[in-house]
Amino acid sequence: MPITTFTSNDDSEITINVSGRFDFRLVQEFREAYSSITKPDATVIIDMHDAEYMDSSALGMLLNMQKKLGSDRSRIRIINCRPHIKKVFTISRFDKKFTIE
């Protein structure tokens, strides 16, 4: 399964793991991963450790998630990016919209 979600016991932190290709085929699955977030101040972590590829539709999915959850940059963290994926974030200036570690 390309998208897996883990929620902390107190619902304060949600981790969405992306594996394989993060592209248009995952739109619905990615949307479902964050649509159940009900706590308004929950931290969302997108773990890209197992992501091998990302295209512009993935960038759009991240923007849609940010729009739905609110634009507070500190609440959404993107972690464990491979160098070529981190480069996509930098070139597209997503490092200004999200916390990328």
Tab-separated table of C-alpha atoms in Angstrom:
chain	number	residue	atom	x	y	z
A	1	MET	CA	0.000	0.000	0.000
A	2	PRO	CA	1.621	3.307	-1.077
A	3	ILE	CA	0.014	5.397	1.706
A	4	THR	CA	-0.084	4.347	5.350
A	5	THR	CA	-1.230	6.491	8.247
A	6	PHE	CA	-0.381	6.378	11.931
A	7	THR	CA	-2.086	8.505	14.570
A	8	SER	CA	-0.746	9.191	18.049
A	9	ASN	CA	-2.844	8.031	20.999
A	10	ASP	CA	-4.022	11.552	21.752
A	11	ASP	CA	-4.641	12.455	18.070
A	12	SER	CA	-2.110	15.296	18.297
A	13	GLU	CA	0.200	13.876	15.614
A	14	ILE	CA	-0.638	12.123	12.360
A	15	THR	CA	2.105	10.541	10.243
A	16	ILE	CA	1.402	9.801	6.597
A	17	ASN	CA	3.994	7.508	5.015
A	18	VAL	CA	4.366	7.678	1.250
A	19	SER	CA	6.120	4.857	-0.579
A	20	GLY	CA	6.941	4.271	-4.211
A	21	ARG	CA	5.613	6.806	-6.694
A	22	PHE	CA	3.903	9.874	-5.242
A	23	ASP	CA	1.858	10.858	-8.266
A	24	PHE	CA	-1.693	11.324	-9.559
A	25	ARG	CA	-2.620	7.691	-8.913
A	26	LEU	CA	-2.542	8.438	-5.163
A	27	VAL	CA	-4.894	11.450	-5.146
A	28	GLN	CA	-7.832	9.706	-3.495
A	29	GLU	CA	-5.743	7.613	-1.120
A	30	PHE	CA	-3.724	10.646	0.006
A	31	ARG	CA	-6.885	12.717	0.497
A	32	GLU	CA	-8.398	9.971	2.645
A	33	ALA	CA	-5.226	9.854	4.759
A	34	TYR	CA	-5.705	13.414	6.014
A	35	SER	CA	-9.486	13.815	5.714
A	36	SER	CA	-10.100	12.118	9.056
A	37	ILE	CA	-8.043	14.687	10.975
A	38	THR	CA	-10.422	16.345	13.386
A	39	LYS	CA	-8.115	17.970	15.917
A	40	PRO	CA	-7.539	21.549	14.665
A	41	ASP	CA	-4.006	21.849	16.046
A	42	ALA	CA	-2.764	18.377	15.119
A	43	THR	CA	0.717	18.107	13.621
A	44	VAL	CA	0.843	16.318	10.271
A	45	ILE	CA	4.071	14.586	9.291
A	46	ILE	CA	4.555	13.438	5.710
A	47	ASP	CA	7.273	10.778	5.813
A	48	MET	CA	8.893	10.448	2.389
A	49	HIS	CA	11.487	7.848	3.410
A	50	ASP	CA	10.150	5.224	1.005
A	51	ALA	CA	9.087	7.614	-1.774
A	52	GLU	CA	11.123	7.024	-4.904
A	53	TYR	CA	9.474	9.542	-7.220
A	54	MET	CA	7.314	12.633	-6.964
A	55	ASP	CA	5.700	14.723	-9.690
A	56	SER	CA	3.782	18.001	-9.886
A	57	SER	CA	0.488	16.334	-8.975
A	58	ALA	CA	2.027	15.389	-5.613
A	59	LEU	CA	2.869	19.054	-5.069
A	60	GLY	CA	-0.763	19.868	-5.796
A	61	MET	CA	-1.938	17.233	-3.324
A	62	LEU	CA	0.242	18.770	-0.622
A	63	LEU	CA	-1.161	22.238	-1.364
A	64	ASN	CA	-4.724	20.902	-1.219
A	65	MET	CA	-3.995	19.276	2.125
A	66	GLN	CA	-2.530	22.518	3.449
A	67	LYS	CA	-5.582	24.427	2.248
A	68	LYS	CA	-7.960	22.015	3.953
A	69	LEU	CA	-6.010	21.867	7.222
A	70	GLY	CA	-5.044	25.536	7.369
A	71	SER	CA	-1.936	27.292	6.214
A	72	ASP	CA	0.048	27.234	9.463
A	73	ARG	CA	3.466	26.147	8.149
A	74	SER	CA	4.584	24.704	11.482
A	75	ARG	CA	1.764	22.150	11.618
A	76	ILE	CA	2.829	20.280	8.475
A	77	ARG	CA	6.302	18.719	8.332
A	78	ILE	CA	7.789	16.786	5.437
A	79	ILE	CA	10.578	14.483	6.558
A	80	ASN	CA	13.086	11.920	5.243
A	81	CYS	CA	13.201	13.154	1.636
A	82	ARG	CA	15.662	11.627	-0.765
A	83	PRO	CA	17.997	14.234	-2.318
A	84	HIS	CA	16.239	14.327	-5.702
A	85	ILE	CA	12.835	14.801	-4.042
A	86	LYS	CA	14.178	17.487	-1.731
A	87	LYS	CA	15.505	19.241	-4.831
A	88	VAL	CA	11.992	19.279	-6.335
A	89	PHE	CA	10.713	20.929	-3.148
A	90	THR	CA	13.477	23.519	-3.258
A	91	ILE	CA	13.081	24.325	-6.964
A	92	SER	CA	9.315	24.712	-6.568
A	93	ARG	CA	9.876	26.834	-3.417
A	94	PHE	CA	7.861	24.468	-1.260
A	95	ASP	CA	10.509	24.945	1.399
A	96	LYS	CA	8.818	28.345	1.925
A	97	LYS	CA	5.371	26.762	2.363
A	98	PHE	CA	6.232	23.682	4.422
A	99	THR	CA	8.771	22.648	7.019
A	100	ILE	CA	11.021	20.220	5.150
A	101	GLU	CA	13.512	18.190	7.191
